[in-house]
Amino acid sequence: MSSTPASKTEETPQDFLDQTLRPGRWNEYIGQSNIKKNLDILISAAKGRNHPPEHVLFYGPAGLGKTTLAHLIAREIGANIKVTSGPAIERVGDLAAILTNLGEKDIFFIDEIHRLNKTVEEVLYPAMESGVLDIIIGKGPSARTIQLELPPFTLVAATTRIALLSAPLRSRFSGGTFRLNFYTEEEIREILNRSAKILNTIIKRGADTEIAKRSRYTPRTANYLLKRCRDFAEVNKKPLSEETVREALTLLQVDELGLDVSDRLILESIINKFDGGPVGLGTLAASVAEEAATIEEVNEPYLIRSGLIERTPRGRVATKKAYTHLGIEIPKDKQETLL
Ligand code: ADE
């Protein structure tokens, strides 16, 4: 498989490091078993018909493996993958340039598709549905449309914000829309042990469980914590044991539930500044000097999953568990009603 990044694709050093731990083969990918089974059928059926698989959409919190799945699909069908993201495709011309350069059966991967602008989105519709590119030439009464036929391709898209996708766009993912879930502790342990082997690190019994518990059940975070714990162990000339992990993660300020400084700030703000809530997202964001989108995409999914906050129609509310976790006494008037 060759991977050809499309124009303006940003890759951070962190992404590069991640890639070495990313599974390169279908059978190395741990977890998300239902999605894997469905994709297997989609791909096998498409192969049987000698046609590219239909377009698929992945959604769910960051770091759960959406991009990895796109690469694995490409590998499975023996095709190239062209990678870009919603904000990188600024104009119709950017999209046209990528689409017209696709090879037969290529995978076209758009990350953060919710950030695609409307004009570009509308050009994508006929491309997805009928494999044609409609280009308008000229302006006003003399404008005319020409149609370019595209090679058969598969669009694989990913988003952390499915609700921001328009209904017409969503409906065009005829191969399926798949939600990635948080992993189980057992799956994260398996991922950690695989990663430790790749990194040539001996991870003691119990250390994997301790990292897994604080990993937010997210492979990207688990691998990040593993690398930081390995550094800590090496620098302090200690084995990578459960105790070393605890010390390293205490230093990183990642607590027993995997919350970091920003997560705890959000909880403390809801409890101390807004009397436990409900508080609207915008108000909460301003109170912790953070972007509302970051809170919604990065912090909230895990805080909700851990039962520390609840989303109500009137805003975010801290739960009993949040008070207990932070060691804050539950006010008397709340003791009966708190979720
Ligand atoms: N590394 C990151 N995500 C992974 C996964 N789902 N399976 C195996 N290794 C991984």
mmCIF file of C-alpha atoms and ligand atoms in Angstrom:
data_model
loop_
_atom_site.group_PDB
_atom_site.id
_atom_site.type_symbol
_atom_site.label_atom_id
_atom_site.label_comp_id
_atom_site.label_asym_id
_atom_site.label_seq_id
_atom_site.Cartn_x
_atom_site.Cartn_y
_atom_site.Cartn_z
ATOM 1 C CA MET A 1 0.000 0.000 0.000
ATOM 2 C CA SER A 2 1.376 3.406 -0.774
ATOM 3 C CA SER A 3 0.056 6.365 1.072
ATOM 4 C CA THR A 4 -0.107 9.639 -0.786
ATOM 5 C CA PRO A 5 -1.069 12.596 1.337
ATOM 6 C CA ALA A 6 -3.192 15.059 -0.593
ATOM 7 C CA SER A 7 -2.525 18.774 -0.583
ATOM 8 C CA LYS A 8 -2.248 20.756 2.645
ATOM 9 C CA THR A 9 -2.446 17.722 4.867
ATOM 10 C CA GLU A 10 -0.920 18.587 8.174
ATOM 11 C CA GLU A 11 0.986 15.915 10.018
ATOM 12 C CA THR A 12 2.405 16.648 13.438
ATOM 13 C CA PRO A 13 5.444 14.855 14.902
ATOM 14 C CA GLN A 14 2.991 13.190 17.311
ATOM 15 C CA ASP A 15 1.094 11.679 14.344
ATOM 16 C CA PHE A 16 4.358 10.334 12.991
ATOM 17 C CA LEU A 17 5.188 8.640 16.283
ATOM 18 C CA ASP A 18 1.665 7.248 16.521
ATOM 19 C CA GLN A 19 2.007 5.656 13.119
ATOM 20 C CA THR A 20 4.722 3.301 14.238
ATOM 21 C CA LEU A 21 2.326 1.868 16.806
ATOM 22 C CA ARG A 22 -0.660 1.839 14.502
ATOM 23 C CA PRO A 23 -1.672 -1.606 13.340
ATOM 24 C CA GLY A 24 -0.683 -2.097 9.727
ATOM 25 C CA ARG A 25 -2.766 -5.221 9.198
ATOM 26 C CA TRP A 26 -6.389 -6.055 9.710
ATOM 27 C CA ASN A 27 -5.677 -8.879 12.177
ATOM 28 C CA GLU A 28 -3.501 -6.594 14.326
ATOM 29 C CA TYR A 29 -6.364 -4.185 14.928
ATOM 30 C CA ILE A 30 -7.754 -4.867 18.395
ATOM 31 C CA GLY A 31 -11.340 -4.024 19.400
ATOM 32 C CA GLN A 32 -14.314 -2.482 17.536
ATOM 33 C CA SER A 33 -15.190 -6.028 16.556
ATOM 34 C CA ASN A 34 -18.670 -5.272 15.237
ATOM 35 C CA ILE A 35 -17.355 -2.571 12.921
ATOM 36 C CA LYS A 36 -14.621 -4.894 11.705
ATOM 37 C CA LYS A 37 -17.163 -7.616 10.899
ATOM 38 C CA ASN A 38 -19.340 -5.196 8.958
ATOM 39 C CA LEU A 39 -16.395 -3.788 7.039
ATOM 40 C CA ASP A 40 -15.213 -7.281 6.248
ATOM 41 C CA ILE A 41 -18.536 -8.055 4.551
ATOM 42 C CA LEU A 42 -18.569 -4.730 2.718
ATOM 43 C CA ILE A 43 -15.030 -5.232 1.433
ATOM 44 C CA SER A 44 -15.431 -8.909 0.516
ATOM 45 C CA ALA A 45 -18.661 -8.242 -1.375
ATOM 46 C CA ALA A 46 -17.080 -5.329 -3.232
ATOM 47 C CA LYS A 47 -14.027 -7.414 -4.118
ATOM 48 C CA GLY A 48 -16.315 -10.156 -5.448
ATOM 49 C CA ARG A 49 -17.984 -7.651 -7.757
ATOM 50 C CA ASN A 50 -14.643 -6.110 -8.697
ATOM 51 C CA HIS A 51 -15.920 -2.755 -7.583
ATOM 52 C CA PRO A 52 -14.709 -0.353 -4.880
ATOM 53 C CA PRO A 53 -16.624 -0.568 -1.585
ATOM 54 C CA GLU A 54 -19.355 2.016 -1.089
ATOM 55 C CA HIS A 55 -18.582 5.179 0.886
ATOM 56 C CA VAL A 56 -18.264 4.837 4.662
ATOM 57 C CA LEU A 57 -18.384 7.270 7.544
ATOM 58 C CA PHE A 58 -16.744 6.777 10.948
ATOM 59 C CA TYR A 59 -17.648 8.861 13.940
ATOM 60 C CA GLY A 60 -16.801 8.988 17.607
ATOM 61 C CA PRO A 61 -14.332 10.597 20.016
ATOM 62 C CA ALA A 62 -10.758 11.340 18.919
ATOM 63 C CA GLY A 63 -8.059 8.693 19.196
ATOM 64 C CA LEU A 64 -10.256 5.610 18.816
ATOM 65 C CA GLY A 65 -8.860 4.513 15.454
ATOM 66 C CA LYS A 66 -10.932 6.066 12.662
ATOM 67 C CA THR A 67 -7.910 6.979 10.535
ATOM 68 C CA THR A 68 -6.350 3.580 11.145
ATOM 69 C CA LEU A 69 -9.484 1.868 9.821
ATOM 70 C CA ALA A 70 -9.317 3.958 6.634
ATOM 71 C CA HIS A 71 -5.717 2.857 6.061
ATOM 72 C CA LEU A 72 -6.610 -0.761 6.752
ATOM 73 C CA ILE A 73 -9.478 -0.694 4.236
ATOM 74 C CA ALA A 74 -7.059 0.612 1.608
ATOM 75 C CA ARG A 75 -4.601 -2.121 2.417
ATOM 76 C CA GLU A 76 -7.287 -4.780 2.309
ATOM 77 C CA ILE A 77 -8.426 -3.835 -1.195
ATOM 78 C CA GLY A 78 -4.863 -3.238 -2.365
ATOM 79 C CA ALA A 79 -5.523 0.403 -3.211
ATOM 80 C CA ASN A 80 -3.829 3.727 -2.615
ATOM 81 C CA ILE A 81 -5.148 6.115 -0.011
ATOM 82 C CA LYS A 82 -5.256 9.878 -0.422
ATOM 83 C CA VAL A 83 -5.551 11.634 2.904
ATOM 84 C CA THR A 84 -6.893 15.094 3.584
ATOM 85 C CA SER A 85 -9.155 16.888 6.047
ATOM 86 C CA GLY A 86 -12.242 19.111 5.966
ATOM 87 C CA PRO A 87 -10.440 22.371 6.772
ATOM 88 C CA ALA A 88 -7.666 21.627 4.244
ATOM 89 C CA ILE A 89 -10.161 21.638 1.354
ATOM 90 C CA GLU A 90 -10.845 25.356 1.260
ATOM 91 C CA ARG A 91 -12.150 25.718 -2.272
ATOM 92 C CA VAL A 92 -13.964 23.664 -4.874
ATOM 93 C CA GLY A 93 -10.725 23.722 -6.884
ATOM 94 C CA ASP A 94 -8.869 21.929 -4.047
ATOM 95 C CA LEU A 95 -11.448 19.151 -4.080
ATOM 96 C CA ALA A 96 -11.497 18.977 -7.886
ATOM 97 C CA ALA A 97 -7.696 18.624 -7.918
ATOM 98 C CA ILE A 98 -7.805 15.654 -5.552
ATOM 99 C CA LEU A 99 -10.778 13.934 -7.196
ATOM 100 C CA THR A 100 -9.378 14.194 -10.702
ATOM 101 C CA ASN A 101 -6.096 12.704 -9.509
ATOM 102 C CA LEU A 102 -7.670 9.623 -7.943
ATOM 103 C CA GLY A 103 -6.749 6.268 -9.389
ATOM 104 C CA GLU A 104 -9.206 3.440 -9.938
ATOM 105 C CA LYS A 105 -10.511 2.055 -6.582
ATOM 106 C CA ASP A 106 -8.493 4.564 -4.564
ATOM 107 C CA ILE A 107 -9.568 5.382 -1.032
ATOM 108 C CA PHE A 108 -10.144 9.073 -0.511
ATOM 109 C CA PHE A 109 -10.004 9.795 3.216
ATOM 110 C CA ILE A 110 -11.397 13.062 4.604
ATOM 111 C CA ASP A 111 -10.768 13.564 8.302
ATOM 112 C CA GLU A 112 -12.889 16.101 10.225
ATOM 113 C CA ILE A 113 -15.452 16.110 7.441
ATOM 114 C CA HIS A 114 -17.769 18.245 9.595
ATOM 115 C CA ARG A 115 -15.441 21.157 8.836
ATOM 116 C CA LEU A 116 -15.992 21.006 5.073
ATOM 117 C CA ASN A 117 -17.575 24.173 3.737
ATOM 118 C CA LYS A 118 -21.020 24.148 2.099
ATOM 119 C CA THR A 119 -19.890 24.930 -1.446
ATOM 120 C CA VAL A 120 -17.314 22.155 -1.393
ATOM 121 C CA GLU A 121 -19.851 19.776 0.166
ATOM 122 C CA GLU A 122 -22.260 20.323 -2.701
ATOM 123 C CA VAL A 123 -19.618 19.379 -5.270
ATOM 124 C CA LEU A 124 -18.953 16.222 -3.295
ATOM 125 C CA TYR A 125 -22.584 14.997 -3.609
ATOM 126 C CA PRO A 126 -22.589 14.137 -7.345
ATOM 127 C CA ALA A 127 -19.035 12.820 -7.020
ATOM 128 C CA MET A 128 -20.154 10.369 -4.330
ATOM 129 C CA GLU A 129 -23.445 9.457 -5.921
ATOM 130 C CA SER A 130 -22.752 9.301 -9.637
ATOM 131 C CA GLY A 131 -18.978 9.487 -9.853
ATOM 132 C CA VAL A 132 -19.012 12.788 -11.708
ATOM 133 C CA LEU A 133 -17.541 16.171 -11.044
ATOM 134 C CA ASP A 134 -19.743 19.125 -12.008
ATOM 135 C CA ILE A 135 -17.666 22.171 -12.753
ATOM 136 C CA ILE A 136 -19.201 25.562 -13.462
ATOM 137 C CA ILE A 137 -17.253 27.611 -15.954
ATOM 138 C CA GLY A 138 -17.811 31.346 -16.182
ATOM 139 C CA LYS A 139 -20.257 33.600 -14.373
ATOM 140 C CA GLY A 140 -23.753 34.994 -14.900
ATOM 141 C CA PRO A 141 -25.854 34.174 -17.976
ATOM 142 C CA SER A 142 -22.935 32.729 -19.927
ATOM 143 C CA ALA A 143 -21.965 30.273 -17.163
ATOM 144 C CA ARG A 144 -22.138 26.624 -18.121
ATOM 145 C CA THR A 145 -21.532 23.326 -16.403
ATOM 146 C CA ILE A 146 -19.182 20.671 -17.607
ATOM 147 C CA GLN A 147 -19.173 17.170 -16.218
ATOM 148 C CA LEU A 148 -16.030 15.141 -15.682
ATOM 149 C CA GLU A 149 -16.299 11.426 -15.115
ATOM 150 C CA LEU A 150 -14.255 10.222 -12.150
ATOM 151 C CA PRO A 151 -12.657 6.822 -11.685
ATOM 152 C CA PRO A 152 -14.632 4.599 -9.268
ATOM 153 C CA PHE A 153 -13.426 5.408 -5.755
ATOM 154 C CA THR A 154 -14.417 5.013 -2.102
ATOM 155 C CA LEU A 155 -14.800 7.981 0.173
ATOM 156 C CA VAL A 156 -13.976 7.190 3.776
ATOM 157 C CA ALA A 157 -14.744 10.073 6.109
ATOM 158 C CA ALA A 158 -14.296 10.621 9.817
ATOM 159 C CA THR A 159 -15.815 13.025 12.281
ATOM 160 C CA THR A 160 -15.953 13.637 15.998
ATOM 161 C CA ARG A 161 -19.141 15.687 15.485
ATOM 162 C CA ILE A 162 -21.731 13.684 13.557
ATOM 163 C CA ALA A 163 -24.508 16.119 14.526
ATOM 164 C CA LEU A 164 -22.830 18.846 12.475
ATOM 165 C CA LEU A 165 -23.120 16.858 9.252
ATOM 166 C CA SER A 166 -26.019 17.807 7.007
ATOM 167 C CA ALA A 167 -28.649 15.139 6.344
ATOM 168 C CA PRO A 168 -27.898 15.089 2.574
ATOM 169 C CA LEU A 169 -24.221 14.442 3.238
ATOM 170 C CA ARG A 170 -24.886 11.726 5.808
ATOM 171 C CA SER A 171 -27.300 9.930 3.512
ATOM 172 C CA ARG A 172 -24.635 9.512 0.836
ATOM 173 C CA PHE A 173 -22.512 7.128 2.897
ATOM 174 C CA SER A 174 -24.237 4.133 1.387
ATOM 175 C CA GLY A 175 -21.621 1.666 2.673
ATOM 176 C CA GLY A 176 -22.527 2.515 6.251
ATOM 177 C CA THR A 177 -22.079 4.901 9.146
ATOM 178 C CA PHE A 178 -20.145 3.408 12.034
ATOM 179 C CA ARG A 179 -19.771 4.703 15.554
ATOM 180 C CA LEU A 180 -16.498 3.844 17.276
ATOM 181 C CA ASN A 181 -16.879 3.115 20.970
ATOM 182 C CA PHE A 182 -14.468 3.456 23.845
ATOM 183 C CA TYR A 183 -12.405 0.283 24.249
ATOM 184 C CA THR A 184 -12.647 -2.145 27.163
ATOM 185 C CA GLU A 185 -9.882 -2.314 29.761
ATOM 186 C CA GLU A 186 -8.925 -5.736 28.436
ATOM 187 C CA GLU A 187 -8.602 -4.427 24.858
ATOM 188 C CA ILE A 188 -6.452 -1.500 25.994
ATOM 189 C CA ARG A 189 -4.192 -3.908 27.873
ATOM 190 C CA GLU A 190 -3.794 -5.956 24.706
ATOM 191 C CA ILE A 191 -2.937 -2.816 22.740
ATOM 192 C CA LEU A 192 -0.416 -1.738 25.400
ATOM 193 C CA ASN A 193 1.337 -5.091 25.379
ATOM 194 C CA ARG A 194 1.532 -5.038 21.592
ATOM 195 C CA SER A 195 2.924 -1.482 21.673
ATOM 196 C CA ALA A 196 5.450 -2.360 24.406
ATOM 197 C CA LYS A 197 6.809 -5.139 22.173
ATOM 198 C CA ILE A 198 7.172 -2.727 19.247
ATOM 199 C CA LEU A 199 8.928 -0.229 21.518
ATOM 200 C CA ASN A 200 11.195 -2.974 22.868
ATOM 201 C CA THR A 201 10.047 -2.313 26.422
ATOM 202 C CA ILE A 202 9.374 -4.854 29.112
ATOM 203 C CA ILE A 203 6.128 -4.010 30.820
ATOM 204 C CA LYS A 204 5.616 -5.759 34.166
ATOM 205 C CA ARG A 205 2.386 -7.423 35.241
ATOM 206 C CA GLY A 206 0.039 -4.867 36.738
ATOM 207 C CA ALA A 207 1.686 -1.938 34.933
ATOM 208 C CA ASP A 208 -0.490 -2.546 31.859
ATOM 209 C CA THR A 209 -3.657 -2.545 33.975
ATOM 210 C CA GLU A 210 -2.625 0.661 35.738
ATOM 211 C CA ILE A 211 -2.017 2.475 32.433
ATOM 212 C CA ALA A 212 -5.213 1.014 30.933
ATOM 213 C CA LYS A 213 -7.292 2.337 33.839
ATOM 214 C CA ARG A 214 -5.983 5.837 33.258
ATOM 215 C CA SER A 215 -6.076 5.718 29.439
ATOM 216 C CA ARG A 216 -9.629 7.038 28.992
ATOM 217 C CA TYR A 217 -10.159 3.691 27.216
ATOM 218 C CA THR A 218 -8.602 5.327 24.140
ATOM 219 C CA PRO A 219 -5.673 3.690 22.296
ATOM 220 C CA ARG A 220 -3.997 6.984 21.406
ATOM 221 C CA THR A 221 -3.958 8.069 25.058
ATOM 222 C CA ALA A 222 -2.861 4.612 26.205
ATOM 223 C CA ASN A 223 0.103 4.662 23.822
ATOM 224 C CA TYR A 224 0.986 8.199 24.854
ATOM 225 C CA LEU A 225 0.962 7.243 28.537
ATOM 226 C CA LEU A 226 2.995 4.124 27.813
ATOM 227 C CA LYS A 227 5.721 6.200 26.162
ATOM 228 C CA ARG A 228 5.788 8.724 28.997
ATOM 229 C CA CYS A 229 5.976 5.932 31.599
ATOM 230 C CA ARG A 230 8.772 4.264 29.646
ATOM 231 C CA ASP A 231 10.722 7.555 29.659
ATOM 232 C CA PHE A 232 10.167 7.913 33.393
ATOM 233 C CA ALA A 233 11.303 4.349 34.070
ATOM 234 C CA GLU A 234 14.422 4.717 31.899
ATOM 235 C CA VAL A 235 15.491 8.051 33.349
ATOM 236 C CA ASN A 236 15.012 6.782 36.914
ATOM 237 C CA LYS A 237 16.566 3.399 36.105
ATOM 238 C CA LYS A 238 13.477 1.538 37.287
ATOM 239 C CA PRO A 239 11.538 -1.356 35.794
ATOM 240 C CA LEU A 240 8.233 -0.443 34.144
ATOM 241 C CA SER A 241 6.174 -1.743 37.066
ATOM 242 C CA GLU A 242 2.795 -0.819 38.495
ATOM 243 C CA GLU A 243 4.502 1.384 41.070
ATOM 244 C CA THR A 244 6.611 3.182 38.446
ATOM 245 C CA VAL A 245 3.484 3.809 36.381
ATOM 246 C CA ARG A 246 1.765 5.344 39.411
ATOM 247 C CA GLU A 247 4.733 7.628 40.055
ATOM 248 C CA ALA A 248 5.055 8.644 36.404
ATOM 249 C CA LEU A 249 1.354 9.376 36.026
ATOM 250 C CA THR A 250 1.213 11.306 39.282
ATOM 251 C CA LEU A 251 3.971 13.502 37.882
ATOM 252 C CA LEU A 252 1.961 13.931 34.673
ATOM 253 C CA GLN A 253 -1.078 14.833 36.801
ATOM 254 C CA VAL A 254 -3.171 12.073 35.284
ATOM 255 C CA ASP A 255 -5.366 10.757 38.086
ATOM 256 C CA GLU A 256 -6.810 7.282 38.835
ATOM 257 C CA LEU A 257 -9.738 7.859 36.488
ATOM 258 C CA GLY A 258 -7.482 9.154 33.724
ATOM 259 C CA LEU A 259 -8.554 12.776 34.201
ATOM 260 C CA ASP A 260 -5.971 15.436 33.453
ATOM 261 C CA VAL A 261 -5.695 19.006 34.709
ATOM 262 C CA SER A 262 -8.174 20.360 32.165
ATOM 263 C CA ASP A 263 -10.820 17.722 32.973
ATOM 264 C CA ARG A 264 -10.579 18.474 36.680
ATOM 265 C CA LEU A 265 -10.746 22.215 36.031
ATOM 266 C CA ILE A 266 -14.010 21.713 34.161
ATOM 267 C CA LEU A 267 -15.509 19.636 36.975
ATOM 268 C CA GLU A 268 -14.323 22.082 39.634
ATOM 269 C CA SER A 269 -15.764 24.959 37.680
ATOM 270 C CA ILE A 270 -19.206 23.335 37.345
ATOM 271 C CA ILE A 271 -19.218 22.532 41.070
ATOM 272 C CA ASN A 272 -17.640 25.647 42.558
ATOM 273 C CA LYS A 273 -18.654 28.409 40.175
ATOM 274 C CA PHE A 274 -22.049 27.121 39.046
ATOM 275 C CA ASP A 275 -23.196 25.293 42.127
ATOM 276 C CA GLY A 276 -22.995 21.925 40.385
ATOM 277 C CA GLY A 277 -24.885 23.106 37.288
ATOM 278 C CA PRO A 278 -26.768 23.114 35.059
ATOM 279 C CA VAL A 279 -24.473 25.392 33.100
ATOM 280 C CA GLY A 280 -24.466 26.039 29.364
ATOM 281 C CA LEU A 281 -21.459 24.998 27.293
ATOM 282 C CA GLY A 282 -20.536 28.560 26.260
ATOM 283 C CA THR A 283 -20.599 29.836 29.847
ATOM 284 C CA LEU A 284 -18.592 26.865 31.073
ATOM 285 C CA ALA A 285 -16.014 27.332 28.287
ATOM 286 C CA ALA A 286 -15.573 31.015 29.164
ATOM 287 C CA SER A 287 -15.157 30.171 32.850
ATOM 288 C CA VAL A 288 -12.238 27.819 32.177
ATOM 289 C CA ALA A 289 -10.818 29.887 29.283
ATOM 290 C CA GLU A 290 -11.180 27.009 26.831
ATOM 291 C CA GLU A 291 -12.818 26.635 23.410
ATOM 292 C CA ALA A 292 -16.356 25.268 23.608
ATOM 293 C CA ALA A 293 -15.518 22.841 20.777
ATOM 294 C CA THR A 294 -12.523 21.468 22.715
ATOM 295 C CA ILE A 295 -14.655 20.817 25.772
ATOM 296 C CA GLU A 296 -17.311 19.167 23.638
ATOM 297 C CA GLU A 297 -14.956 17.034 21.560
ATOM 298 C CA VAL A 298 -12.076 16.288 23.914
ATOM 299 C CA ASN A 299 -13.191 16.442 27.547
ATOM 300 C CA GLU A 300 -16.905 15.817 27.569
ATOM 301 C CA PRO A 301 -17.202 12.411 25.882
ATOM 302 C CA TYR A 302 -15.014 10.818 28.551
ATOM 303 C CA LEU A 303 -16.468 12.800 31.466
ATOM 304 C CA ILE A 304 -19.918 11.634 30.402
ATOM 305 C CA ARG A 305 -18.761 8.079 29.837
ATOM 306 C CA SER A 306 -17.235 8.029 33.323
ATOM 307 C CA GLY A 307 -20.488 9.275 34.843
ATOM 308 C CA LEU A 308 -18.905 12.496 36.136
ATOM 309 C CA ILE A 309 -21.152 14.879 34.244
ATOM 310 C CA GLU A 310 -24.553 14.631 32.632
ATOM 311 C CA ARG A 311 -25.967 16.626 29.771
ATOM 312 C CA THR A 312 -29.434 17.928 30.517
ATOM 313 C CA PRO A 313 -31.617 20.175 28.339
ATOM 314 C CA ARG A 314 -30.597 23.083 30.592
ATOM 315 C CA GLY A 315 -26.860 22.410 30.486
ATOM 316 C CA ARG A 316 -24.095 20.342 32.051
ATOM 317 C CA VAL A 317 -24.501 18.987 35.572
ATOM 318 C CA ALA A 318 -21.829 17.495 37.872
ATOM 319 C CA THR A 319 -22.854 14.127 39.319
ATOM 320 C CA LYS A 320 -22.412 12.718 42.822
ATOM 321 C CA LYS A 321 -19.427 10.792 41.506
ATOM 322 C CA ALA A 322 -17.759 14.074 40.447
ATOM 323 C CA TYR A 323 -18.092 15.539 43.961
ATOM 324 C CA THR A 324 -16.751 12.338 45.499
ATOM 325 C CA HIS A 325 -13.879 12.051 43.012
ATOM 326 C CA LEU A 326 -12.706 15.595 43.718
ATOM 327 C CA GLY A 327 -13.221 15.186 47.466
ATOM 328 C CA ILE A 328 -15.801 17.979 47.604
ATOM 329 C CA GLU A 329 -18.608 17.647 50.113
ATOM 330 C CA ILE A 330 -22.086 17.418 48.580
ATOM 331 C CA PRO A 331 -24.194 20.355 49.834
ATOM 332 C CA LYS A 332 -27.140 19.317 52.072
ATOM 333 C CA ASP A 333 -29.770 20.702 49.698
ATOM 334 C CA LYS A 334 -28.371 18.536 46.906
ATOM 335 C CA GLN A 335 -27.971 15.269 48.711
ATOM 336 C CA GLU A 336 -31.411 13.951 47.708
ATOM 337 C CA THR A 337 -31.574 15.274 44.153
ATOM 338 C CA LEU A 338 -28.054 14.880 42.799
ATOM 339 C CA LEU A 339 -27.707 12.448 39.901
HETATM 340 N N1 ADE B 1 -2.896 0.958 18.286
HETATM 341 C C1 ADE B 1 -3.763 1.965 18.262
HETATM 342 N N2 ADE B 1 -5.006 1.489 18.080
HETATM 343 C C2 ADE B 1 -4.933 0.162 18.007
HETATM 344 C C3 ADE B 1 -5.884 -0.881 17.847
HETATM 345 N N3 ADE B 1 -7.181 -0.648 17.751
HETATM 346 N N4 ADE B 1 -5.421 -2.133 17.804
HETATM 347 C C4 ADE B 1 -4.108 -2.362 17.924
HETATM 348 N N5 ADE B 1 -3.187 -1.429 18.077
HETATM 349 C C5 ADE B 1 -3.574 -0.175 18.136
#
